């Protein structure tokens, strides 16, 4: 599989399936507990957002989750982690089967997260930015008691503004650097990435969270890139001005979130490293997966609580991870 086009700048295919699952069912897919299956990979930062939001809001029972294997080929994500290599609910070996069930001529990215309608076996949506917002706004009837407000009405303009630049320069920026097909394209992405990280450091030097005094959707979206930075992006994607662990404010901020229930307990460093270093063969043709960095560093004290803030606002922390969804103990230092 090739991810780099020689001489060209990386451009993400953003032709997503934008059908929405809503409380009023306006697109033909009403919110119904147990009807849908959230398909994710713990390796993928976009899917990791949905895993975190689902856990923070307590939607585990209402929206069951399928975890794909971390390594895939051109035939898409597979369910090799499950007995017999098939998802036990959907009965399929590869996620592409659910995409083709919706559209036999589907010619776009077979991506995670994807929400599948279990009765028909068809993908409803893979529109990852909207999926997490809809979990917050459309699935409220099934939120756990004490679920936090991740996208509060009064802060939405600020959250949207932060999300826009973080996506452009950081979330997608690391890919623009890593998949650059020319020195010039790489240099542009590299500068934009670290210029934005510098600005975020300034913003977070005096504030515990990105917007307001509680965790919001903006923190979720930044975290899933930061948590992969030293393990993958610094070396594999050549984002190497500094490691995250050498950027004091962002490193403290990221550890604060990692140690917050619902964030770090969703992270599988083994899946993350195996995905990037084994799938991107044009960048890492040897297929060697690095042994480091030492994930125990994520448990070091951060002192961010001195800045104030209330992680869950008027809500509460989520309870323990369900045993069936727990990350293996040798893949995460919290375990």
mmCIF file of C-alpha atoms in Angstrom, residues 13-262:
data_model
loop_
_atom_site.group_PDB
_atom_site.id
_atom_site.type_symbol
_atom_site.label_atom_id
_atom_site.label_comp_id
_atom_site.label_asym_id
_atom_site.label_seq_id
_atom_site.Cartn_x
_atom_site.Cartn_y
_atom_site.Cartn_z
ATOM 1 C CA UNK A 13 -9.915 12.149 1.024
ATOM 2 C CA UNK A 14 -12.730 13.697 3.052
ATOM 3 C CA UNK A 15 -15.669 12.328 1.055
ATOM 4 C CA UNK A 16 -17.330 10.798 4.084
ATOM 5 C CA UNK A 17 -20.749 9.198 4.419
ATOM 6 C CA UNK A 18 -22.566 12.052 6.117
ATOM 7 C CA UNK A 19 -25.816 10.305 7.015
ATOM 8 C CA UNK A 20 -26.559 11.099 10.648
ATOM 9 C CA UNK A 21 -28.076 9.125 13.498
ATOM 10 C CA UNK A 22 -30.293 11.603 15.324
ATOM 11 C CA UNK A 23 -32.892 11.709 18.067
ATOM 12 C CA UNK A 24 -35.611 12.585 15.521
ATOM 13 C CA UNK A 25 -34.380 10.182 12.850
ATOM 14 C CA UNK A 26 -34.359 12.915 10.197
ATOM 15 C CA UNK A 27 -32.023 10.894 7.938
ATOM 16 C CA UNK A 28 -33.925 7.668 8.479
ATOM 17 C CA UNK A 29 -31.725 6.470 11.322
ATOM 18 C CA UNK A 30 -33.157 7.307 14.745
ATOM 19 C CA UNK A 31 -31.157 6.849 17.917
ATOM 20 C CA UNK A 32 -32.017 3.392 19.242
ATOM 21 C CA UNK A 33 -29.984 1.632 21.916
ATOM 22 C CA UNK A 34 -28.442 -1.579 20.642
ATOM 23 C CA UNK A 35 -29.359 -1.015 16.991
ATOM 24 C CA UNK A 36 -25.953 0.243 15.852
ATOM 25 C CA UNK A 37 -22.370 -0.939 16.187
ATOM 26 C CA UNK A 38 -19.450 1.463 16.480
ATOM 27 C CA UNK A 39 -16.484 -0.017 14.608
ATOM 28 C CA UNK A 40 -13.119 1.357 15.709
ATOM 29 C CA UNK A 41 -9.427 0.693 15.746
ATOM 30 C CA UNK A 42 -7.525 1.618 18.879
ATOM 31 C CA UNK A 43 -4.636 2.563 16.603
ATOM 32 C CA UNK A 44 -6.532 5.302 14.770
ATOM 33 C CA UNK A 45 -6.672 8.816 16.284
ATOM 34 C CA UNK A 46 -9.990 9.609 14.590
ATOM 35 C CA UNK A 47 -11.582 6.453 16.003
ATOM 36 C CA UNK A 48 -9.960 7.080 19.380
ATOM 37 C CA UNK A 49 -12.032 10.261 19.649
ATOM 38 C CA UNK A 50 -15.230 8.241 19.408
ATOM 39 C CA UNK A 51 -13.975 5.679 21.939
ATOM 40 C CA UNK A 52 -13.216 8.440 24.460
ATOM 41 C CA UNK A 53 -16.487 10.331 23.986
ATOM 42 C CA UNK A 54 -18.538 7.127 24.141
ATOM 43 C CA UNK A 55 -16.846 6.211 27.433
ATOM 44 C CA UNK A 56 -17.101 9.687 28.982
ATOM 45 C CA UNK A 57 -20.828 9.794 28.177
ATOM 46 C CA UNK A 58 -21.500 6.231 29.335
ATOM 47 C CA UNK A 59 -22.843 4.954 26.017
ATOM 48 C CA UNK A 60 -21.213 1.524 26.202
ATOM 49 C CA UNK A 61 -24.515 -0.351 26.477
ATOM 50 C CA UNK A 62 -26.481 1.854 24.087
ATOM 51 C CA UNK A 63 -23.812 1.780 21.378
ATOM 52 C CA UNK A 64 -21.822 -1.479 21.425
ATOM 53 C CA UNK A 65 -18.306 -1.360 19.990
ATOM 54 C CA UNK A 66 -16.294 -3.589 17.672
ATOM 55 C CA UNK A 67 -12.501 -3.305 17.734
ATOM 56 C CA UNK A 68 -10.660 -4.023 14.498
ATOM 57 C CA UNK A 69 -7.148 -5.450 14.387
ATOM 58 C CA UNK A 70 -4.415 -2.796 14.227
ATOM 59 C CA UNK A 71 -2.821 -4.001 10.980
ATOM 60 C CA UNK A 72 -4.746 -4.007 7.710
ATOM 61 C CA UNK A 73 -4.065 -4.288 3.998
ATOM 62 C CA UNK A 74 -5.665 -2.799 0.891
ATOM 63 C CA UNK A 75 -8.802 -4.821 1.641
ATOM 64 C CA UNK A 76 -9.461 -2.701 4.734
ATOM 65 C CA UNK A 77 -9.707 -3.184 8.479
ATOM 66 C CA UNK A 78 -10.313 -6.745 9.613
ATOM 67 C CA UNK A 79 -11.697 -8.430 12.726
ATOM 68 C CA UNK A 80 -8.722 -10.671 13.359
ATOM 69 C CA UNK A 81 -8.925 -10.019 17.110
ATOM 70 C CA UNK A 82 -12.242 -11.890 17.284
ATOM 71 C CA UNK A 83 -12.679 -15.695 17.354
ATOM 72 C CA UNK A 84 -12.650 -17.025 13.812
ATOM 73 C CA UNK A 85 -11.636 -13.624 12.490
ATOM 74 C CA UNK A 86 -15.238 -12.406 12.313
ATOM 75 C CA UNK A 87 -17.080 -9.740 14.239
ATOM 76 C CA UNK A 88 -19.459 -11.734 16.461
ATOM 77 C CA UNK A 89 -22.400 -9.401 15.843
ATOM 78 C CA UNK A 90 -22.012 -8.333 12.220
ATOM 79 C CA UNK A 91 -20.614 -11.689 11.122
ATOM 80 C CA UNK A 92 -18.127 -10.091 8.744
ATOM 81 C CA UNK A 93 -14.377 -10.541 8.358
ATOM 82 C CA UNK A 94 -13.588 -7.073 7.000
ATOM 83 C CA UNK A 95 -15.162 -3.683 7.432
ATOM 84 C CA UNK A 96 -15.354 -3.240 3.668
ATOM 85 C CA UNK A 97 -18.230 -5.738 3.650
ATOM 86 C CA UNK A 98 -20.410 -3.256 5.560
ATOM 87 C CA UNK A 99 -19.444 -0.458 3.165
ATOM 88 C CA UNK A 100 -20.222 -2.568 0.110
ATOM 89 C CA UNK A 101 -23.523 -3.628 1.688
ATOM 90 C CA UNK A 102 -24.489 0.041 1.590
ATOM 91 C CA UNK A 103 -23.004 0.716 -1.846
ATOM 92 C CA UNK A 104 -21.581 -2.117 -3.988
ATOM 93 C CA UNK A 105 -19.703 0.488 -6.020
ATOM 94 C CA UNK A 106 -18.235 2.296 -3.016
ATOM 95 C CA UNK A 107 -14.902 3.807 -4.092
ATOM 96 C CA UNK A 108 -13.920 5.986 -1.149
ATOM 97 C CA UNK A 109 -11.912 5.351 1.982
ATOM 98 C CA UNK A 110 -12.993 2.432 4.144
ATOM 99 C CA UNK A 111 -12.289 4.217 7.388
ATOM 100 C CA UNK A 112 -12.876 4.032 11.109
ATOM 101 C CA UNK A 113 -14.768 5.073 13.085
ATOM 102 C CA UNK A 114 -17.776 3.741 11.250
ATOM 103 C CA UNK A 115 -21.254 3.235 12.646
ATOM 104 C CA UNK A 116 -23.018 0.192 11.202
ATOM 105 C CA UNK A 117 -26.752 -0.493 11.254
ATOM 106 C CA UNK A 118 -26.842 -4.026 12.664
ATOM 107 C CA UNK A 119 -30.199 -5.146 11.152
ATOM 108 C CA UNK A 120 -29.029 -4.368 7.597
ATOM 109 C CA UNK A 121 -25.272 -4.734 8.056
ATOM 110 C CA UNK A 122 -24.738 -1.415 6.276
ATOM 111 C CA UNK A 123 -22.495 1.458 7.277
ATOM 112 C CA UNK A 124 -24.552 4.495 8.229
ATOM 113 C CA UNK A 125 -21.755 7.014 8.663
ATOM 114 C CA UNK A 126 -17.986 7.377 8.862
ATOM 115 C CA UNK A 127 -18.119 11.168 9.283
ATOM 116 C CA UNK A 128 -15.787 11.181 12.277
ATOM 117 C CA UNK A 129 -16.080 14.887 13.266
ATOM 118 C CA UNK A 130 -19.880 14.662 13.331
ATOM 119 C CA UNK A 131 -20.043 11.267 15.029
ATOM 120 C CA UNK A 132 -18.646 12.555 18.328
ATOM 121 C CA UNK A 133 -20.785 15.695 18.280
ATOM 122 C CA UNK A 134 -23.889 13.581 17.702
ATOM 123 C CA UNK A 135 -22.944 11.283 20.581
ATOM 124 C CA UNK A 136 -22.981 14.397 22.776
ATOM 125 C CA UNK A 137 -26.093 16.050 21.358
ATOM 126 C CA UNK A 138 -28.328 13.339 19.882
ATOM 127 C CA UNK A 139 -27.800 10.424 22.286
ATOM 128 C CA UNK A 140 -28.553 12.395 25.464
ATOM 129 C CA UNK A 141 -31.436 10.119 26.477
ATOM 130 C CA UNK A 142 -28.899 7.339 26.944
ATOM 131 C CA UNK A 143 -26.079 9.239 28.637
ATOM 132 C CA UNK A 144 -25.028 7.971 32.041
ATOM 133 C CA UNK A 145 -25.985 9.986 35.138
ATOM 134 C CA UNK A 146 -23.230 12.551 35.626
ATOM 135 C CA UNK A 147 -22.129 12.570 31.985
ATOM 136 C CA UNK A 148 -20.128 15.739 31.230
ATOM 137 C CA UNK A 149 -21.129 18.362 28.681
ATOM 138 C CA UNK A 150 -18.444 18.064 26.049
ATOM 139 C CA UNK A 151 -19.994 20.524 23.612
ATOM 140 C CA UNK A 152 -21.870 23.088 25.726
ATOM 141 C CA UNK A 153 -23.986 25.583 23.824
ATOM 142 C CA UNK A 154 -22.307 28.719 25.151
ATOM 143 C CA UNK A 155 -18.805 27.492 24.262
ATOM 144 C CA UNK A 156 -19.497 26.030 20.816
ATOM 145 C CA UNK A 157 -18.129 28.980 18.796
ATOM 146 C CA UNK A 158 -14.851 28.823 20.719
ATOM 147 C CA UNK A 159 -14.671 25.040 20.517
ATOM 148 C CA UNK A 160 -15.359 25.113 16.775
ATOM 149 C CA UNK A 161 -12.675 27.754 16.243
ATOM 150 C CA UNK A 162 -10.062 25.767 18.172
ATOM 151 C CA UNK A 163 -11.046 22.517 16.469
ATOM 152 C CA UNK A 164 -10.645 24.057 13.025
ATOM 153 C CA UNK A 165 -7.028 25.118 13.490
ATOM 154 C CA UNK A 166 -6.084 22.044 15.509
ATOM 155 C CA UNK A 167 -7.415 19.784 12.762
ATOM 156 C CA UNK A 168 -5.703 21.731 9.983
ATOM 157 C CA UNK A 169 -2.299 22.165 11.578
ATOM 158 C CA UNK A 170 -1.995 19.349 14.142
ATOM 159 C CA UNK A 171 -4.422 16.431 13.694
ATOM 160 C CA UNK A 172 -4.034 16.389 9.915
ATOM 161 C CA UNK A 173 -0.766 18.320 10.030
ATOM 162 C CA UNK A 174 1.248 15.333 11.232
ATOM 163 C CA UNK A 175 -0.030 13.351 8.234
ATOM 164 C CA UNK A 176 0.798 16.202 5.865
ATOM 165 C CA UNK A 177 4.362 15.985 7.149
ATOM 166 C CA UNK A 178 4.580 12.202 7.253
ATOM 167 C CA UNK A 179 3.021 11.605 3.832
ATOM 168 C CA UNK A 180 4.623 14.576 2.069
ATOM 169 C CA UNK A 181 5.883 13.726 -1.400
ATOM 170 C CA UNK A 182 8.426 16.535 -1.601
ATOM 171 C CA UNK A 183 10.845 18.364 0.641
ATOM 172 C CA UNK A 184 8.886 21.572 0.135
ATOM 173 C CA UNK A 185 5.556 20.014 1.113
ATOM 174 C CA UNK A 186 7.151 18.480 4.181
ATOM 175 C CA UNK A 187 8.743 21.795 5.221
ATOM 176 C CA UNK A 188 5.396 23.611 4.974
ATOM 177 C CA UNK A 189 3.600 21.011 7.067
ATOM 178 C CA UNK A 190 6.441 20.884 9.605
ATOM 179 C CA UNK A 191 6.407 24.664 10.120
ATOM 180 C CA UNK A 192 2.627 24.840 10.443
ATOM 181 C CA UNK A 193 2.586 21.974 12.918
ATOM 182 C CA UNK A 194 5.171 23.389 15.287
ATOM 183 C CA UNK A 195 3.937 26.970 14.941
ATOM 184 C CA UNK A 196 0.521 25.728 16.079
ATOM 185 C CA UNK A 197 1.966 23.622 18.899
ATOM 186 C CA UNK A 198 3.833 26.722 20.118
ATOM 187 C CA UNK A 199 0.570 28.700 20.127
ATOM 188 C CA UNK A 200 -1.252 25.916 21.927
ATOM 189 C CA UNK A 201 1.507 25.852 24.531
ATOM 190 C CA UNK A 202 1.015 29.561 25.110
ATOM 191 C CA UNK A 203 -2.747 29.093 25.394
ATOM 192 C CA UNK A 204 -2.436 26.220 27.860
ATOM 193 C CA UNK A 205 0.287 27.757 29.998
ATOM 194 C CA UNK A 206 -2.349 29.514 32.092
ATOM 195 C CA UNK A 207 -5.421 27.360 31.454
ATOM 196 C CA UNK A 208 -5.933 23.726 32.302
ATOM 197 C CA UNK A 209 -8.162 23.046 29.291
ATOM 198 C CA UNK A 210 -8.469 24.491 25.797
ATOM 199 C CA UNK A 211 -11.900 26.112 26.202
ATOM 200 C CA UNK A 212 -13.490 27.018 29.525
ATOM 201 C CA UNK A 213 -12.652 25.285 32.778
ATOM 202 C CA UNK A 214 -13.816 21.764 31.895
ATOM 203 C CA UNK A 215 -12.919 19.062 29.403
ATOM 204 C CA UNK A 216 -14.615 19.637 26.054
ATOM 205 C CA UNK A 217 -14.650 18.141 22.579
ATOM 206 C CA UNK A 218 -11.621 20.327 21.806
ATOM 207 C CA UNK A 219 -9.482 18.528 24.385
ATOM 208 C CA UNK A 220 -10.529 15.128 23.073
ATOM 209 C CA UNK A 221 -9.505 16.064 19.538
ATOM 210 C CA UNK A 222 -6.094 17.418 20.502
ATOM 211 C CA UNK A 223 -5.332 14.593 22.931
ATOM 212 C CA UNK A 224 -5.586 11.775 20.394
ATOM 213 C CA UNK A 225 -2.789 13.341 18.350
ATOM 214 C CA UNK A 226 -0.610 14.250 21.318
ATOM 215 C CA UNK A 227 -0.790 10.769 22.828
ATOM 216 C CA UNK A 228 0.638 9.314 19.583
ATOM 217 C CA UNK A 229 3.277 11.982 19.120
ATOM 218 C CA UNK A 230 6.417 10.473 20.654
ATOM 219 C CA UNK A 231 5.484 6.875 19.827
ATOM 220 C CA UNK A 232 4.801 7.538 16.154
ATOM 221 C CA UNK A 233 4.749 11.048 14.750
ATOM 222 C CA UNK A 234 8.102 12.279 16.054
ATOM 223 C CA UNK A 235 10.123 9.596 14.266
ATOM 224 C CA UNK A 236 7.884 7.829 11.765
ATOM 225 C CA UNK A 237 6.365 11.066 10.396
ATOM 226 C CA UNK A 238 9.544 13.155 10.864
ATOM 227 C CA UNK A 239 7.808 15.633 13.203
ATOM 228 C CA UNK A 240 11.057 15.901 15.086
ATOM 229 C CA UNK A 241 11.767 19.458 16.141
ATOM 230 C CA UNK A 242 11.046 18.240 19.653
ATOM 231 C CA UNK A 243 9.322 15.308 21.266
ATOM 232 C CA UNK A 244 6.117 15.980 23.136
ATOM 233 C CA UNK A 245 8.037 15.099 26.304
ATOM 234 C CA UNK A 246 10.352 18.028 25.478
ATOM 235 C CA UNK A 247 7.481 20.528 25.265
ATOM 236 C CA UNK A 248 6.760 21.119 28.974
ATOM 237 C CA UNK A 249 3.288 22.678 28.821
ATOM 238 C CA UNK A 250 1.835 20.277 26.252
ATOM 239 C CA UNK A 251 3.484 17.285 27.929
ATOM 240 C CA UNK A 252 1.941 18.193 31.294
ATOM 241 C CA UNK A 253 -1.425 18.877 29.632
ATOM 242 C CA UNK A 254 -1.391 15.550 27.790
ATOM 243 C CA UNK A 255 -0.434 13.603 30.940
ATOM 244 C CA UNK A 256 -3.207 15.352 32.859
ATOM 245 C CA UNK A 257 -5.720 14.077 30.319
ATOM 246 C CA UNK A 258 -4.095 10.648 30.079
ATOM 247 C CA UNK A 259 -4.507 10.205 33.827
ATOM 248 C CA UNK A 260 -8.156 11.333 33.648
ATOM 249 C CA UNK A 261 -10.643 8.413 33.502
ATOM 250 C CA UNK A 262 -11.928 7.992 29.971
#
